[in-house]
GROMACS .gro file of C-alpha atoms in nm:
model
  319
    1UNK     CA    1   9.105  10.254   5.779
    2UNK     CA    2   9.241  10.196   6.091
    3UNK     CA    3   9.053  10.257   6.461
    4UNK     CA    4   9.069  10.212   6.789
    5UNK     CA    5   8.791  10.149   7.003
    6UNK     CA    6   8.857  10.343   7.341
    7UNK     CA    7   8.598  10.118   7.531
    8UNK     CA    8   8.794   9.824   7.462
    9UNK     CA    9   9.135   9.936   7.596
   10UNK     CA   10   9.066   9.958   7.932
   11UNK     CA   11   9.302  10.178   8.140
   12UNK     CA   12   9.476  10.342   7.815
   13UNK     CA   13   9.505  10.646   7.645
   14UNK     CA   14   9.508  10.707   7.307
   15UNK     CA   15   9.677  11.029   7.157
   16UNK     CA   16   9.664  11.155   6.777
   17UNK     CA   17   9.959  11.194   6.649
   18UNK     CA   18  10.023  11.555   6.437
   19UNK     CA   19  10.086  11.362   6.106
   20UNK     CA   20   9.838  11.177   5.886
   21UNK     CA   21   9.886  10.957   5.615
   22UNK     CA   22   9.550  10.948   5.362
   23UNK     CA   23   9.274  10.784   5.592
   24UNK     CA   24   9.549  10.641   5.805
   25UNK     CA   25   9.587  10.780   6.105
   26UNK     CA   26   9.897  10.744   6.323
   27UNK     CA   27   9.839  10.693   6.685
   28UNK     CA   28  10.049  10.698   6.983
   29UNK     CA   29   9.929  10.479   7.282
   30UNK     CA   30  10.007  10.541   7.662
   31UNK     CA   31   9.907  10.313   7.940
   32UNK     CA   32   9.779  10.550   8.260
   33UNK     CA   33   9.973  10.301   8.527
   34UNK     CA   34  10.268  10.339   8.251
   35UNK     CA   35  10.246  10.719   8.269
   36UNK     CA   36  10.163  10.751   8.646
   37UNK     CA   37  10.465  10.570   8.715
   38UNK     CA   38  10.682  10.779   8.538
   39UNK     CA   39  10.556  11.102   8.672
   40UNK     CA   40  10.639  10.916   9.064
   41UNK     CA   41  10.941  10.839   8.901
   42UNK     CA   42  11.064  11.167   8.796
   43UNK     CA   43  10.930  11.322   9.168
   44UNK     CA   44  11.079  11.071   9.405
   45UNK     CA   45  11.426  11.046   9.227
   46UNK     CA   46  11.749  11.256   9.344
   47UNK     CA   47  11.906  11.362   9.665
   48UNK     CA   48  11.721  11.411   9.952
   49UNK     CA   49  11.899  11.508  10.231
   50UNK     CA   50  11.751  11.583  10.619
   51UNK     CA   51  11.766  11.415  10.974
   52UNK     CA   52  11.640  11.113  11.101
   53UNK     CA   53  11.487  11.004  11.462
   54UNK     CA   54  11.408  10.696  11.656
   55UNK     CA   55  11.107  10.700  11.870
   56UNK     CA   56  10.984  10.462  12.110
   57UNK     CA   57  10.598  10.327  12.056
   58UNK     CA   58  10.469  10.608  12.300
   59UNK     CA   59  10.656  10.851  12.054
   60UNK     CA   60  10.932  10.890  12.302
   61UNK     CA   61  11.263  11.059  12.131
   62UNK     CA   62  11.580  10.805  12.179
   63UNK     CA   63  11.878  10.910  12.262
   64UNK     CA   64  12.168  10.837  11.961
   65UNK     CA   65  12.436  10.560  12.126
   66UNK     CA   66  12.702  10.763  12.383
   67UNK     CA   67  12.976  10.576  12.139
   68UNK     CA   68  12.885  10.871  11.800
   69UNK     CA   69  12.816  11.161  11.992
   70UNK     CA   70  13.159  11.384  11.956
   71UNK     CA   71  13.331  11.432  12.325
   72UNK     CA   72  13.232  11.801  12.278
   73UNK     CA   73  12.860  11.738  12.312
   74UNK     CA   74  12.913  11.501  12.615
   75UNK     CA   75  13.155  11.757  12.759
   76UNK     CA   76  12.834  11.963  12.734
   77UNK     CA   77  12.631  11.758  12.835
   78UNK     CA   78  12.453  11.773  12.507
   79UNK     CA   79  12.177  11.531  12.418
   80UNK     CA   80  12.209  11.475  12.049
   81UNK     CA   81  11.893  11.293  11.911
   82UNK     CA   82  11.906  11.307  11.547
   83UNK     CA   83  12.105  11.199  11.254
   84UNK     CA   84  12.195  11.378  10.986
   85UNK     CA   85  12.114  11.198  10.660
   86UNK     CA   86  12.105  11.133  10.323
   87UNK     CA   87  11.846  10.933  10.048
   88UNK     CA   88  11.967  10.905   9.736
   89UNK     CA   89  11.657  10.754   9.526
   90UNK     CA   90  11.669  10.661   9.162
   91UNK     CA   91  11.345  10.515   8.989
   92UNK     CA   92  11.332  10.377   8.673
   93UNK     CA   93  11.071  10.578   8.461
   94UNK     CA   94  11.022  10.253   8.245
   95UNK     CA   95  11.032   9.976   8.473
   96UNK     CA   96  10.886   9.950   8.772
   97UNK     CA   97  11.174   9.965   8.950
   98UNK     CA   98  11.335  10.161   9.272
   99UNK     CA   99  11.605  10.193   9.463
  100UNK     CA  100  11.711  10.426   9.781
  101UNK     CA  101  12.005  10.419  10.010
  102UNK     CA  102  11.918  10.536  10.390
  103UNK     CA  103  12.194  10.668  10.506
  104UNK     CA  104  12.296  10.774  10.862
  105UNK     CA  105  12.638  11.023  10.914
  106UNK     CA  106  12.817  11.078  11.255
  107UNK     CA  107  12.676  11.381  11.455
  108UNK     CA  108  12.972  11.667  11.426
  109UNK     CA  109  13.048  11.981  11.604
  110UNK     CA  110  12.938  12.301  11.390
  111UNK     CA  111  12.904  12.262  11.023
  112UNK     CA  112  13.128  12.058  10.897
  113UNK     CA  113  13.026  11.904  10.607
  114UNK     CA  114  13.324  11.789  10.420
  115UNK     CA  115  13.396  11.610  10.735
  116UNK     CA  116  13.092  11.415  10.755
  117UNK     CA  117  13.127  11.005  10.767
  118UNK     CA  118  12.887  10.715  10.686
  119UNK     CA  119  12.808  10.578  11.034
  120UNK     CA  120  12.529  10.288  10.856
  121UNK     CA  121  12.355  10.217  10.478
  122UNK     CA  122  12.070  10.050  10.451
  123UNK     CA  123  12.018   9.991  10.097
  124UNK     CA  124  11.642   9.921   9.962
  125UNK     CA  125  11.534   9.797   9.609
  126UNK     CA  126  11.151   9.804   9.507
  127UNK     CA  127  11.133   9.574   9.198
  128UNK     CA  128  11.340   9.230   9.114
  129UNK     CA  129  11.383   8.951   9.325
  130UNK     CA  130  11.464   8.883   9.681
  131UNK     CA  131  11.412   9.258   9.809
  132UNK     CA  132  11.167   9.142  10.102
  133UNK     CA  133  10.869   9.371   9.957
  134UNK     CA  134  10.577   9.187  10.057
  135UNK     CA  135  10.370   9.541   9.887
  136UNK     CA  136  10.421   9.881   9.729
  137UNK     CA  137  10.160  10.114   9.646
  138UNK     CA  138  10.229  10.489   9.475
  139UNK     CA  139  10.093  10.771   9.370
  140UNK     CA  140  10.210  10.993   9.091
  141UNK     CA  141  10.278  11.287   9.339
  142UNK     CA  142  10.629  11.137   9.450
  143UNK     CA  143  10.443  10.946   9.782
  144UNK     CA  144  10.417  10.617   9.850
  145UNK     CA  145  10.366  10.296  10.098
  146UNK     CA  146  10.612   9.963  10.114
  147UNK     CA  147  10.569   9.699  10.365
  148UNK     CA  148  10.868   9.525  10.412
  149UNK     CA  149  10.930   9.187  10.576
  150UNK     CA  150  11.281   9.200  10.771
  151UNK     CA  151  11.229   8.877  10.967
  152UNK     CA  152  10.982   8.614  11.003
  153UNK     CA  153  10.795   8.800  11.282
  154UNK     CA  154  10.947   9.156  11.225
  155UNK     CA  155  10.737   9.386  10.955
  156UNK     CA  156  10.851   9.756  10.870
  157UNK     CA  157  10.584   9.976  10.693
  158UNK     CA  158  10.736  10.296  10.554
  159UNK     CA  159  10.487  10.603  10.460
  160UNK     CA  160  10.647  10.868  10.247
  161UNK     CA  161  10.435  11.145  10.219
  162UNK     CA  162  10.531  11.463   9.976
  163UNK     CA  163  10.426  11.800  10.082
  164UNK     CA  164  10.165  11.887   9.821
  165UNK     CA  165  10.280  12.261   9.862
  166UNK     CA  166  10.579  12.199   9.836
  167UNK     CA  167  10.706  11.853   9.577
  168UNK     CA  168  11.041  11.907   9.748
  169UNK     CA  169  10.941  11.855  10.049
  170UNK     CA  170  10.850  11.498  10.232
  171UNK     CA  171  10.858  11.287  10.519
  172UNK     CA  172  10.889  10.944  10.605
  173UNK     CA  173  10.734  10.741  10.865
  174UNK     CA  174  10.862  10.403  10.977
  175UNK     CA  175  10.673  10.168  11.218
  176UNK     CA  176  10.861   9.871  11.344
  177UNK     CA  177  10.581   9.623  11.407
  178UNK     CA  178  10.619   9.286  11.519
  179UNK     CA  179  10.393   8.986  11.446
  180UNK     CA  180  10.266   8.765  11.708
  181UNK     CA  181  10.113   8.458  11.670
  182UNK     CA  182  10.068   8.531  11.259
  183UNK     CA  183   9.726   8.743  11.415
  184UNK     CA  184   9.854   9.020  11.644
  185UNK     CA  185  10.045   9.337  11.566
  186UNK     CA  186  10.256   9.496  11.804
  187UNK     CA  187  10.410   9.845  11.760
  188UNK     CA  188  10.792   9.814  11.849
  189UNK     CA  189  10.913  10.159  11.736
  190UNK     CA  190  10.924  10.450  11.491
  191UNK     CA  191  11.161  10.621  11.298
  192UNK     CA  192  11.089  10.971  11.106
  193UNK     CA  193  11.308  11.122  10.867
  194UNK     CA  194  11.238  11.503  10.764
  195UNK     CA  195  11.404  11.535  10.419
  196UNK     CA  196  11.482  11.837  10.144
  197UNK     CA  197  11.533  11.762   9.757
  198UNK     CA  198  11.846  11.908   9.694
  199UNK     CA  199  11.935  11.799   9.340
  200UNK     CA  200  11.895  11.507   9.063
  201UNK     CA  201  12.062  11.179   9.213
  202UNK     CA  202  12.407  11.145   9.251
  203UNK     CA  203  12.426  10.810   9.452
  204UNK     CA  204  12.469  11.023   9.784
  205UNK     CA  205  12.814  11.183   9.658
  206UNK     CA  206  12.692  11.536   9.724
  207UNK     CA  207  12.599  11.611  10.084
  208UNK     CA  208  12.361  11.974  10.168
  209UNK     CA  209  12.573  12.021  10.460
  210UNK     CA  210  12.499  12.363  10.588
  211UNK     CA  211  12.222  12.429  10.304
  212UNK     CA  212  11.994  12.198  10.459
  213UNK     CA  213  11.722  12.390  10.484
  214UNK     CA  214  11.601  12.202  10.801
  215UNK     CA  215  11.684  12.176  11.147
  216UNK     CA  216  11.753  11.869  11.447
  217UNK     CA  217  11.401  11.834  11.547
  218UNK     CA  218  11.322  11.482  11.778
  219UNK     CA  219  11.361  11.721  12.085
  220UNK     CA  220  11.097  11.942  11.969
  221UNK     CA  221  10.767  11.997  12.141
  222UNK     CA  222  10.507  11.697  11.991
  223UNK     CA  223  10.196  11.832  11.773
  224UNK     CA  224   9.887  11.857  12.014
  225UNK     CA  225   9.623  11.592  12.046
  226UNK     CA  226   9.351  11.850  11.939
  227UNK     CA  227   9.462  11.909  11.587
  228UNK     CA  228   9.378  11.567  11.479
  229UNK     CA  229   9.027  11.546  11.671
  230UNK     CA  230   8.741  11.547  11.476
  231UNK     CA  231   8.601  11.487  11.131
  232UNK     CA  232   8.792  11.504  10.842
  233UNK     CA  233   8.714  11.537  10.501
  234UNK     CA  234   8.955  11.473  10.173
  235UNK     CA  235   9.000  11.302   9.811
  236UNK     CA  236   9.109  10.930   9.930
  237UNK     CA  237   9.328  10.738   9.676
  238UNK     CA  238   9.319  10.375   9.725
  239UNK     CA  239   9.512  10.083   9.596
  240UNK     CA  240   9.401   9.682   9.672
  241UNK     CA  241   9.575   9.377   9.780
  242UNK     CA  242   9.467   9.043   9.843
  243UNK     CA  243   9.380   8.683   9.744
  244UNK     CA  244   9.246   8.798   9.415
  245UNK     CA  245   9.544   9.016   9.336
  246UNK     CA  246   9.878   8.874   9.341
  247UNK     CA  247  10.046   9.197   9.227
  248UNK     CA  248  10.266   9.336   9.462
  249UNK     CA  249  10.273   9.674   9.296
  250UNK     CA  250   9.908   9.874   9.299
  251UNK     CA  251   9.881  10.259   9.216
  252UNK     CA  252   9.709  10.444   9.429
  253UNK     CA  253   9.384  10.569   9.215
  254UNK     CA  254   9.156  10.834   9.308
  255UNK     CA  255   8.792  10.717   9.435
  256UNK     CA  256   8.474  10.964   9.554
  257UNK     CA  257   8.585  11.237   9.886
  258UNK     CA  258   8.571  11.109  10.195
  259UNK     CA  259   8.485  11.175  10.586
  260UNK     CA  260   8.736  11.067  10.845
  261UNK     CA  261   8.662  11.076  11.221
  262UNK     CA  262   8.936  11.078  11.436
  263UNK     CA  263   8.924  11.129  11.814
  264UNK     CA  264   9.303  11.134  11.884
  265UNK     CA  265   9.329  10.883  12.133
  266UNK     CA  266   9.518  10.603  11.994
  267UNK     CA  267   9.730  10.894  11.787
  268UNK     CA  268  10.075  10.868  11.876
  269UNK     CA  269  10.174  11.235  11.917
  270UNK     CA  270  10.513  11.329  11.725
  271UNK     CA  271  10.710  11.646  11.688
  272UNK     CA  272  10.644  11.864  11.353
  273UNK     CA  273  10.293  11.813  11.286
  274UNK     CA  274  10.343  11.413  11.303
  275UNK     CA  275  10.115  11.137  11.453
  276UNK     CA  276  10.105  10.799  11.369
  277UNK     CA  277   9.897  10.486  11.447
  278UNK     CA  278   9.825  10.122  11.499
  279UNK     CA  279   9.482   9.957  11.591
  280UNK     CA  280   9.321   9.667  11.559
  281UNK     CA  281   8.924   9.621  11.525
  282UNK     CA  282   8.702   9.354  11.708
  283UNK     CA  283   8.736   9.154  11.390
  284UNK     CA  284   9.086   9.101  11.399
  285UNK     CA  285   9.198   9.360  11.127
  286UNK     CA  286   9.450   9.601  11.204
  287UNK     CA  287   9.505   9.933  11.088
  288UNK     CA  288   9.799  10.139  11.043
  289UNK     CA  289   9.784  10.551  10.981
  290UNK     CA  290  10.068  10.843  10.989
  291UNK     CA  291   9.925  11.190  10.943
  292UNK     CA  292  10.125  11.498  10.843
  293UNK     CA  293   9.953  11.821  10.957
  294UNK     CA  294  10.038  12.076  10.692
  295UNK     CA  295   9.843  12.377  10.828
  296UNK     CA  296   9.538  12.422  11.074
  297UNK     CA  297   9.286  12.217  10.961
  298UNK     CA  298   9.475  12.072  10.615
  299UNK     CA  299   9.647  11.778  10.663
  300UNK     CA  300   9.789  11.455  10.446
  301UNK     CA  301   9.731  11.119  10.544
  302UNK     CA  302   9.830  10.773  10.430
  303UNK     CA  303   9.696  10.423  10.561
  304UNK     CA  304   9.768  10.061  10.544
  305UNK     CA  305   9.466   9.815  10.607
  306UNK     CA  306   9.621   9.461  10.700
  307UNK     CA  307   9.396   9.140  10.719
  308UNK     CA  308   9.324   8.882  11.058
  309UNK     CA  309   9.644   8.705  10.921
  310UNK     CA  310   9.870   9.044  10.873
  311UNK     CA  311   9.865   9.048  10.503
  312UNK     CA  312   9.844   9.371  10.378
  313UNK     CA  313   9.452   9.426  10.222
  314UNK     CA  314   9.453   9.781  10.102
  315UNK     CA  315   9.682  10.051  10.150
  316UNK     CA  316   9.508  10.410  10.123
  317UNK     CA  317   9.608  10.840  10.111
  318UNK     CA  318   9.364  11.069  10.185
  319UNK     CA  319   9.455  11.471  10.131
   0.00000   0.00000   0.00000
């Protein structure tokens, strides 16, 4: 007879399969980190179009560059803020694998989608060698965190958070953070992108255009210091990093609820329900958060706890 002993297979499933053969039974194993993965896979894959925004570290909305805003606007006297963009994202539902073009299209006049041209790609690849991922945590909704190292001082964290009302929904939240002295962490910049799935990827060949069921928004009025005051409480998923764990790649698991207290005043206040932000504690950690307020008194968050040294320790979400 054949058996499996569940207490010995730590972090796997076992499934009966619907035929039998005498006292044989036939079973089907599935790791959970195996299956998780493939669920993120399936929800962070396609096209997801929006617009992007560069912010300065007080959340201030920059201006695009004078040279790609069409004469009309400057005519006008138009500020022009955002980009229009596009994400294609394509994860391998075996292999931990993932890749996502950023890309950024010239501002035009009305809709005119057909028209629309690349202005910048940056291409990312989570998995394989020589991406610059220093660590990647997910969750099975479609959100996740990757720290990436772009220089030997420079450090981008990227949040994406999925609406949980809405799995076509996300945002993502870039801090620019540079590292002084291999100790301090300065806050250069942001960038936010506000995207819609529109479809299963096509490498970026298919544009929304004037579907987009989104607007410009940088210029919009910032979310108000008093929606993120006081004390929070959610399911927190949490995935470690450290000395004793080499592996770059951690899914976020779900641990006990959780209280947050938050008094707002090292939030940086963005438009759409945004904040984000970066503090470091008398013992020389320093702690990165962006929040996504979904309704009054509901919000996502996501977290990234880095050491003295600015290695990344834990990364966390809390909903």
């Amino acid at each position: 007879m054949c058996a499996v002993n569940q207490d010995s297979l730590i972090g796997v499933l076992g499934e009966t399969d619907s035929h039998q053969d005498g006292s044989i039974t036939i079973l089907k194993v599935r790791d959970k980190s195996i299956e998780a993965w493939s669920q993120f896979a399936k929800r962070v894959s396609g096209e997801w179009d929006g617009f992007g925004a560069d912010f300065s570290n007080e959340g201030k909305a920059i201006e695009l560059p004078e040279s790609v805003v069409p004469e009309t606007y400057r005519e006008w006297e138009v500020k022009v803020f955002d980009w229009q963009t596009q994400c294609p994202t394509l994860a391998e539902p075996e292999e931990h694998v993932l890749q996502y073009k950023s890309i950024q299209l010239l501002p035009t006049v009305g809709c005119e989608a057909d028209a629309a041209t690349q202005y910048s790609v940056d291409e990312r690849k989570i998995g394989g060698e020589n991406s610059g991922l220093t660590a990647f945590s997910y969750q099975f909704s479609g959100s996740y965190v990757a720290v990436w190292q772009e220089k030997d001082t420079l450090l981008e964290l990227e949040y994406c958070l999925i609406n949980p009302q809405d799995c076509e929904s996300r945002v993502r939240i870039v801090q620019v953070i540079q590292v002084l002295n291999n100790t301090e962490m300065v806050l250069q910049g942001i960038r936010v992108f506000r995207e819609q799935w529109y479809g299963p990827f096509r490498n970026g060949d298919q544009l929304g255009g004037c579907s987009i069921r989104d607007s410009a928004f940088a210029s919009t009025a910032p979310m108000t210091a008093s929606d993120v005051t006081g004390i929070w409480k959610g399911s927190k998923a949490v995935a470690t990093f450290g000395s004793s764990n080499t592996e770059i790649f951690q899914e976020l698991l779900d641990e006990k609820v959780q209280n947050s207290v938050r008094d707002g005043d090292n939030s940086i206040l963005l438009p759409k329900q945004l904040w984000c932000s970066l503090k470091q504690s008398k013992e020389g950690e320093t702690l990165s958060e962006v929040g996504w307020l979904l309704d009054f008194g509901q919000a996502i968050t996501s977290s990234c706890l880095f050491s003295s040294t600015a290695k990344p320790q834990a990364s966390c979400k809390l909903q």
